[in-house]
CSV table of C-alpha atoms in Angstrom, one decimal:
chain,number,residue,atom,x,y,z
A,172,MET,CA,-24.1,8.9,1.1
A,173,GLY,CA,-21.3,11.0,-0.8
A,174,ARG,CA,-19.0,9.2,-3.4
A,175,VAL,CA,-15.4,8.5,-2.3
A,176,LEU,CA,-12.5,9.2,-4.1
A,177,VAL,CA,-9.8,6.8,-4.2
A,178,THR,CA,-6.2,7.6,-5.3
A,179,GLY,CA,-4.0,5.2,-7.4
A,180,ALA,CA,-7.4,3.0,-7.7
A,181,ALA,CA,-5.4,0.8,-10.5
A,182,GLY,CA,-2.6,0.3,-8.0
A,183,PHE,CA,-2.3,-3.0,-5.9
A,184,ILE,CA,-3.9,-2.2,-3.0
A,185,GLY,CA,-6.1,0.6,-4.4
A,186,ALA,CA,-7.9,-1.9,-6.9
A,187,HIS,CA,-8.7,-4.1,-4.1
A,188,LEU,CA,-9.9,-1.4,-2.0
A,189,CYS,CA,-12.3,-0.2,-4.9
A,190,GLN,CA,-13.5,-3.7,-5.7
A,191,ALA,CA,-14.4,-3.6,-2.0
A,192,LEU,CA,-16.3,-0.9,-2.0
A,193,LEU,CA,-18.1,-1.5,-4.8
A,194,ALA,CA,-19.5,-4.3,-3.0
A,195,ARG,CA,-20.8,-2.5,-0.3
A,196,GLY,CA,-22.8,-0.3,-2.3
A,197,GLU,CA,-20.7,2.3,-2.5
A,198,THR,CA,-20.3,5.1,-5.3
A,199,VAL,CA,-16.4,5.8,-6.2
A,200,LEU,CA,-14.2,7.9,-8.6
A,201,GLY,CA,-10.8,6.2,-9.2
A,202,LEU,CA,-7.3,8.1,-10.1
A,203,ASP,CA,-4.2,7.3,-10.9
A,204,ASN,CA,-1.7,8.4,-13.8
A,205,PHE,CA,-1.1,4.5,-14.8
A,206,ASN,CA,2.9,5.3,-14.9
A,207,ALA,CA,5.4,3.0,-15.9
A,208,TYR,CA,7.5,1.8,-12.6
A,209,TYR,CA,5.8,-1.8,-13.2
A,210,ASP,CA,4.0,-2.9,-16.8
A,211,PRO,CA,1.1,-0.3,-17.0
A,212,ALA,CA,-0.3,-3.9,-18.5
A,213,LEU,CA,-1.4,-4.9,-14.9
A,214,LYS,CA,-2.8,-1.4,-14.2
A,215,GLN,CA,-5.3,-2.2,-17.0
A,216,ALA,CA,-6.1,-5.6,-15.9
A,217,ARG,CA,-7.1,-4.4,-12.5
A,218,LEU,CA,-9.3,-1.9,-14.0
A,219,ALA,CA,-10.3,-4.0,-16.4
A,220,ALA,CA,-11.9,-6.4,-14.0
A,221,LEU,CA,-13.3,-3.1,-11.5
A,222,THR,CA,-15.0,-1.8,-14.8
A,223,GLY,CA,-16.3,-5.5,-15.5
A,224,GLN,CA,-17.8,-5.7,-11.9
A,225,ALA,CA,-19.7,-1.9,-11.8
A,226,PRO,CA,-22.3,-0.4,-13.9
A,227,ALA,CA,-20.6,2.9,-15.1
A,228,GLU,CA,-22.4,5.6,-12.7
A,229,GLN,CA,-21.1,3.5,-9.7
A,230,PHE,CA,-17.6,3.3,-10.6
A,231,GLN,CA,-15.6,6.0,-12.5
A,232,MET,CA,-12.0,6.5,-13.5
A,233,ALA,CA,-10.1,9.5,-13.6
A,234,ARG,CA,-6.2,9.7,-15.4
A,235,LEU,CA,-4.4,12.0,-13.8
A,236,ASP,CA,-1.2,13.2,-12.3
A,237,LEU,CA,-1.4,13.7,-8.5
A,238,ALA,CA,2.1,15.8,-8.6
A,239,ASP,CA,-0.3,18.2,-10.8
A,240,HIS,CA,-2.0,20.1,-8.5
A,241,GLU,CA,-4.2,22.1,-10.8
A,242,ALA,CA,-6.1,19.1,-11.9
A,243,VAL,CA,-6.6,17.9,-8.3
A,244,LEU,CA,-7.8,20.8,-7.9
A,245,ALA,CA,-9.9,20.6,-10.5
A,246,LEU,CA,-10.9,17.2,-9.8
A,247,LEU,CA,-12.5,17.5,-6.7
A,248,ARG,CA,-14.5,21.2,-7.7
A,249,ALA,CA,-16.2,19.3,-10.6
A,250,ASN,CA,-17.6,16.3,-8.5
A,251,PRO,CA,-19.0,17.8,-5.3
A,252,ASP,CA,-20.7,14.6,-4.5
A,253,ILE,CA,-17.4,13.1,-3.1
A,254,ASP,CA,-17.5,13.6,1.2
A,255,ARG,CA,-14.4,10.7,1.7
A,256,VAL,CA,-10.7,10.2,0.3
A,257,ALA,CA,-8.5,7.0,0.5
A,258,HIS,CA,-5.7,8.5,-0.7
A,259,LEU,CA,-3.4,5.4,-1.7
A,260,GLY,CA,-1.5,6.9,-4.8
A,261,ALA,CA,2.3,7.1,-4.3
A,262,GLN,CA,5.4,6.1,-6.1
A,263,ALA,CA,6.5,3.1,-3.9
A,264,GLY,CA,9.4,0.9,-3.4
A,265,VAL,CA,12.2,1.4,-1.0
A,266,ARG,CA,15.1,0.5,-3.9
A,267,TRP,CA,13.7,2.6,-6.7
A,268,SER,CA,14.1,5.9,-4.9
A,269,LEU,CA,18.0,5.1,-4.6
A,270,GLU,CA,17.9,5.6,-8.7
A,271,ALA,CA,14.8,8.2,-9.2
A,272,PRO,CA,14.3,10.2,-5.8
A,273,PHE,CA,12.7,12.8,-8.1
A,274,ALA,CA,9.6,10.4,-8.8
A,275,TYR,CA,9.1,10.4,-5.4
A,276,THR,CA,8.8,13.7,-4.3
A,277,ALA,CA,6.5,14.6,-7.5
A,278,SER,CA,4.1,11.8,-6.3
A,279,ASN,CA,5.0,11.4,-2.5
A,280,VAL,CA,5.3,15.6,-1.5
A,281,THR,CA,4.3,17.3,-4.0
A,282,GLY,CA,1.2,14.6,-5.2
A,283,HIS,CA,0.2,14.5,-1.3
A,284,LEU,CA,0.3,18.3,-0.7
A,285,SER,CA,-2.4,18.5,-4.0
A,286,VAL,CA,-4.7,16.1,-2.2
A,287,LEU,CA,-4.7,18.2,1.2
A,288,GLU,CA,-5.4,21.5,-0.7
A,289,ALA,CA,-7.8,20.3,-2.4
A,290,VAL,CA,-9.7,19.1,0.6
A,291,ARG,CA,-8.9,22.1,2.3
A,292,ARG,CA,-10.5,23.9,-0.7
A,293,ALA,CA,-13.6,21.5,-0.7
A,294,GLU,CA,-14.9,24.0,2.4
A,295,GLY,CA,-15.7,21.3,4.6
A,296,ARG,CA,-17.2,18.9,2.2
A,297,ILE,CA,-14.5,16.1,2.8
A,298,ARG,CA,-15.5,14.1,6.0
A,299,HIS,CA,-12.4,12.1,6.2
A,300,VAL,CA,-9.6,11.6,4.3
A,301,VAL,CA,-7.5,8.2,5.1
A,302,TYR,CA,-4.1,8.3,3.5
A,303,ALA,CA,-1.4,5.6,3.4
A,304,SER,CA,1.9,6.0,5.0
A,305,THR,CA,4.5,2.7,5.6
A,306,SER,CA,6.4,0.9,8.0
A,307,SER,CA,9.4,2.2,6.6
A,308,VAL,CA,9.5,5.4,8.7
A,309,TYR,CA,10.7,3.4,11.3
A,310,GLY,CA,14.0,3.2,9.8
A,311,SER,CA,16.6,-0.4,10.6
A,312,ARG,CA,15.0,-1.5,14.0
A,313,THR,CA,15.5,-5.1,15.7
A,314,ASP,CA,14.1,-4.2,19.2
A,315,GLY,CA,10.3,-5.4,19.0
A,316,ALA,CA,7.2,-4.5,18.1
A,317,PHE,CA,6.8,-0.6,16.4
A,318,ARG,CA,4.7,1.6,18.1
A,319,GLU,CA,3.1,4.4,16.7
A,320,THR,CA,4.5,6.3,19.6
A,321,ASP,CA,8.2,5.4,18.5
A,322,ARG,CA,10.6,7.6,17.1
A,323,VAL,CA,10.7,8.2,13.3
A,324,ASP,CA,13.1,11.1,12.4
A,325,ARG,CA,15.8,8.2,11.2
A,326,PRO,CA,14.1,6.9,8.0
A,327,ALA,CA,16.5,4.5,6.1
A,328,SER,CA,15.5,6.0,2.5
A,329,LEU,CA,14.1,8.3,0.7
A,330,TYR,CA,10.8,6.5,0.2
A,331,ALA,CA,10.5,6.6,4.1
A,332,ALA,CA,11.3,10.3,4.2
A,333,THR,CA,8.8,11.1,2.1
A,334,LYS,CA,5.9,9.4,3.3
A,335,LEU,CA,7.1,10.8,7.0
A,336,ALA,CA,6.6,14.1,5.0
A,337,ASP,CA,3.4,12.9,4.3
A,338,GLU,CA,2.8,12.9,8.2
A,339,VAL,CA,3.8,16.1,8.9
A,340,MET,CA,2.3,17.7,6.4
A,341,SER,CA,-1.1,16.2,7.2
A,342,SER,CA,-0.8,17.3,10.9
A,343,ALA,CA,-0.1,20.8,9.9
A,344,TYR,CA,-3.3,20.8,7.8
A,345,ALA,CA,-5.2,19.1,10.4
A,346,ASP,CA,-4.4,21.8,12.7
A,347,LEU,CA,-4.4,24.8,10.6
A,348,PHE,CA,-7.7,24.1,8.4
A,349,GLY,CA,-9.7,21.6,10.6
A,350,LEU,CA,-9.5,18.6,8.3
A,351,SER,CA,-10.3,15.1,9.9
A,352,LEU,CA,-7.1,13.0,8.5
A,353,THR,CA,-5.9,9.4,9.3
A,354,GLY,CA,-2.5,7.9,7.9
A,355,LEU,CA,-2.4,4.2,8.0
A,356,ARG,CA,1.2,2.6,8.1
A,357,PHE,CA,1.4,-0.5,6.2
A,358,PHE,CA,2.8,-3.2,7.1
A,359,THR,CA,4.3,-5.8,3.9
A,360,VAL,CA,1.3,-5.7,1.9
A,361,TYR,CA,0.9,-8.9,-0.4
A,362,GLY,CA,-1.6,-11.2,-2.3
A,363,PRO,CA,-3.5,-11.5,-5.9
A,364,TRP,CA,-2.7,-8.6,-8.3
A,365,GLY,CA,0.5,-8.1,-6.0
A,366,ARG,CA,2.9,-5.8,-7.2
A,367,PRO,CA,5.9,-7.1,-9.4
A,368,ASP,CA,8.7,-5.6,-7.5
A,369,MET,CA,7.7,-7.2,-4.2
A,370,ALA,CA,10.1,-10.6,-2.7
A,371,TYR,CA,7.2,-12.9,-2.9
A,372,TRP,CA,6.6,-11.9,-6.7
A,373,LEU,CA,10.0,-12.1,-7.7
A,374,PHE,CA,10.6,-15.5,-5.8
A,375,THR,CA,7.5,-16.7,-8.0
A,376,GLU,CA,8.6,-15.5,-11.1
A,377,ALA,CA,12.3,-16.4,-10.5
A,378,MET,CA,11.4,-20.4,-9.4
A,379,LEU,CA,9.1,-20.9,-12.5
A,380,ALA,CA,11.6,-19.6,-14.5
A,381,GLY,CA,14.5,-21.7,-13.4
A,382,ARG,CA,16.1,-18.7,-12.2
A,383,PRO,CA,17.6,-18.4,-9.0
A,384,ILE,CA,16.6,-15.8,-6.0
A,385,GLN,CA,18.4,-13.6,-4.4
A,386,LEU,CA,17.8,-13.2,-0.6
A,387,PHE,CA,19.4,-9.9,0.7
A,388,ASN,CA,21.1,-10.2,4.2
A,389,GLU,CA,21.3,-13.6,3.7
A,390,GLY,CA,17.5,-14.4,4.1
A,391,ARG,CA,17.5,-13.2,8.0
A,392,MET,CA,14.7,-10.8,7.5
A,393,LEU,CA,12.1,-10.5,9.4
A,394,ARG,CA,8.2,-9.1,7.7
A,395,ASP,CA,5.3,-8.3,8.8
A,396,PHE,CA,3.4,-10.0,6.4
A,397,THR,CA,-0.1,-8.5,5.7
A,398,TYR,CA,-2.8,-10.1,3.3
A,399,VAL,CA,-4.6,-7.6,1.4
A,400,ASP,CA,-7.7,-8.3,2.0
A,401,ASP,CA,-7.2,-7.7,5.9
A,402,ILE,CA,-5.6,-4.9,4.4
A,403,VAL,CA,-8.7,-3.1,2.8
A,404,GLN,CA,-11.2,-4.1,5.8
A,405,GLY,CA,-8.7,-1.9,8.1
A,406,VAL,CA,-8.8,0.7,5.6
A,407,MET,CA,-12.8,0.9,5.5
A,408,ALA,CA,-12.8,0.5,8.9
A,409,ALA,CA,-10.6,3.7,9.5
A,410,LEU,CA,-12.7,5.8,6.8
A,411,ASP,CA,-15.8,5.2,8.4
A,412,ASN,CA,-14.8,6.1,11.5
A,413,PRO,CA,-13.3,9.8,11.7
A,414,ALA,CA,-12.0,11.1,14.8
A,415,PRO,CA,-14.9,13.1,16.9
A,416,GLY,CA,-14.2,16.8,16.2
A,417,GLY,CA,-11.6,16.2,13.6
A,418,GLY,CA,-7.9,16.3,13.7
A,419,HIS,CA,-4.6,13.9,12.7
A,420,ARG,CA,-4.4,10.4,13.4
A,421,LEU,CA,-1.6,7.4,13.3
A,422,TYR,CA,-2.2,3.7,13.0
A,423,ASN,CA,-0.2,0.8,12.3
A,424,ILE,CA,-1.8,-2.1,10.3
A,425,GLY,CA,-0.1,-5.0,9.8
A,426,ASN,CA,-0.1,-8.9,10.5
A,427,ASN,CA,1.3,-8.2,14.1
A,428,ARG,CA,3.4,-11.5,13.6
A,429,PRO,CA,6.8,-11.1,11.8
A,430,GLU,CA,7.6,-13.7,9.5
A,431,GLN,CA,11.3,-15.3,8.6
A,432,LEU,CA,11.8,-14.7,4.7
A,433,LEU,CA,13.3,-18.3,4.6
A,434,ASP,CA,10.0,-19.2,5.6
A,435,LEU,CA,7.7,-17.5,3.0
A,436,VAL,CA,10.2,-19.2,0.5
A,437,ALA,CA,10.0,-22.7,1.9
A,438,ILE,CA,5.9,-22.4,1.5
A,439,LEU,CA,6.1,-21.0,-1.8
A,440,GLU,CA,8.6,-23.9,-3.0
A,441,GLU,CA,6.0,-26.2,-1.6
A,442,LEU,CA,2.5,-24.4,-3.5
A,443,LEU,CA,4.7,-24.3,-6.7
A,444,GLY,CA,6.3,-27.6,-6.3
A,445,VAL,CA,9.6,-26.0,-7.1
A,446,GLN,CA,13.2,-26.1,-5.6
A,447,ALA,CA,14.3,-22.5,-4.9
A,448,THR,CA,18.4,-22.2,-5.6
A,449,ARG,CA,19.1,-19.5,-3.3
A,450,VAL,CA,21.7,-16.6,-3.7
A,451,LEU,CA,22.6,-15.1,-0.7
A,452,LYS,CA,23.3,-11.4,-1.0
A,453,PRO,CA,24.6,-8.5,1.3
A,454,MET,CA,21.7,-6.1,2.8
A,455,GLN,CA,20.7,-3.6,0.3
A,456,PRO,CA,20.9,0.3,1.0
A,457,GLY,CA,17.8,1.6,2.5
A,458,ASP,CA,16.7,-2.0,3.4
A,459,VAL,CA,15.4,-3.0,7.1
A,460,PRO,CA,16.1,-6.1,8.9
A,461,ALA,CA,12.8,-6.5,10.2
A,462,THR,CA,9.3,-5.0,10.9
A,463,PHE,CA,6.6,-5.5,13.6
A,464,ALA,CA,3.4,-3.8,14.1
A,465,ASP,CA,1.9,-2.9,17.4
A,466,ILE,CA,-1.7,-2.9,16.2
A,467,SER,CA,-3.6,-2.8,19.5
A,468,ALA,CA,-4.7,1.3,18.4
A,469,MET,CA,-6.4,-0.3,15.0
A,470,ARG,CA,-7.6,-3.1,17.5
A,471,GLN,CA,-9.0,-0.5,20.1
A,472,ASP,CA,-10.5,2.0,17.8
A,473,PHE,CA,-11.9,0.2,15.0
A,474,GLY,CA,-11.8,-3.2,16.1
A,475,TRP,CA,-10.1,-4.3,13.7
A,476,ALA,CA,-7.4,-7.6,13.6
A,477,PRO,CA,-6.3,-9.4,10.9
A,478,THR,CA,-7.3,-13.1,9.9
A,479,THR,CA,-5.2,-14.1,7.0
A,480,ASP,CA,-2.3,-16.2,8.1
A,481,LEU,CA,0.8,-16.6,5.4
A,482,ARG,CA,0.3,-19.7,4.2
A,483,THR,CA,-3.6,-18.8,3.8
A,484,GLY,CA,-2.1,-15.5,2.0
A,485,LEU,CA,0.5,-16.9,-0.5
A,486,THR,CA,-1.8,-19.8,-1.3
A,487,ARG,CA,-4.6,-17.4,-2.8
A,488,PHE,CA,-2.1,-15.5,-4.5
A,489,VAL,CA,-0.2,-19.1,-6.2
A,490,THR,CA,-3.7,-19.9,-7.3
A,491,TRP,CA,-4.3,-15.8,-8.8
A,492,TRP,CA,-1.2,-16.3,-10.6
A,493,ARG,CA,-1.8,-19.3,-12.2
A,494,ALA,CA,-5.3,-18.0,-13.6
A,495,TYR,CA,-3.7,-14.9,-14.6
A,496,PHE,CA,-0.6,-16.1,-16.1
A,497,GLY,CA,-0.7,-20.0,-16.2
A,498,ASP,CA,2.0,-22.2,-15.2
A,499,GLY,CA,4.9,-20.0,-16.4
A,500,PRO,CA,6.7,-16.8,-15.1
A,501,GLY,CA,4.3,-13.8,-15.4
A,502,LYS,CA,5.4,-11.3,-18.1
A,503,ALA,CA,5.2,-8.4,-15.5
């Protein structure tokens, strides 16, 4: 068995995926640029947990920027044992794309193309690439479950537009060069070691600090909150099962059970023992009122379904938070 390249390995989902791959005996090469979108100390702490888990011959880490296509090409040439790629590295966050648009085209468009081109030039030794897309490609909708066959030509943010571009480029590369590529549209992933720009993290931090929380769209938001361990199991199931004969596929990967944002707040209040002070705000540009994954394709093709309900997942997150930060607000 060859080695797995995981891009975004110091990120939230990437670090959890590396941990799961190592636990089943895989050899992993991680890649990350440790950018400062949020405190790099959190990324370093995730990496420290990984390197403490595995011997050096099983897990190695490369620090480089995906937008540096020559460096990505060189990395694949220098590691001929890589036979699968889990491409999770990207500039995340809908709202920041309004402020720093070129960061998104560099990481998500040029960076994705760097991976595709490096895999193409590997001359057939990369058996499968699984990459992260997003539920944001579906745009602003409230009309029920999102299906992979639905229209995605009106993304509500630049972030979503860049991830949609990744899907289109992947389809072209699969057709042109016979690559096996699978895109996973993630739906609101949460859990321990999470991202500090996500609502559940921001609410926890604010509530413990005695600050009010901001509820956009006056809290009338539905999110298909998906626990990170469930996501990782789906990524691994997809990675293990390339399409027969190659080609490009797309799947929703979500909890298939939208939750009210206000219900998330109520659970956090109970777990933290703190009453939240709510500030109701209008909808933010680029945001969407609801996400809802139809996961029938993931279930049919990979036998995958989520198993973690929101209360259980948030309980695990709060337990991690207290172990990492103590009883006070976070510093990330």
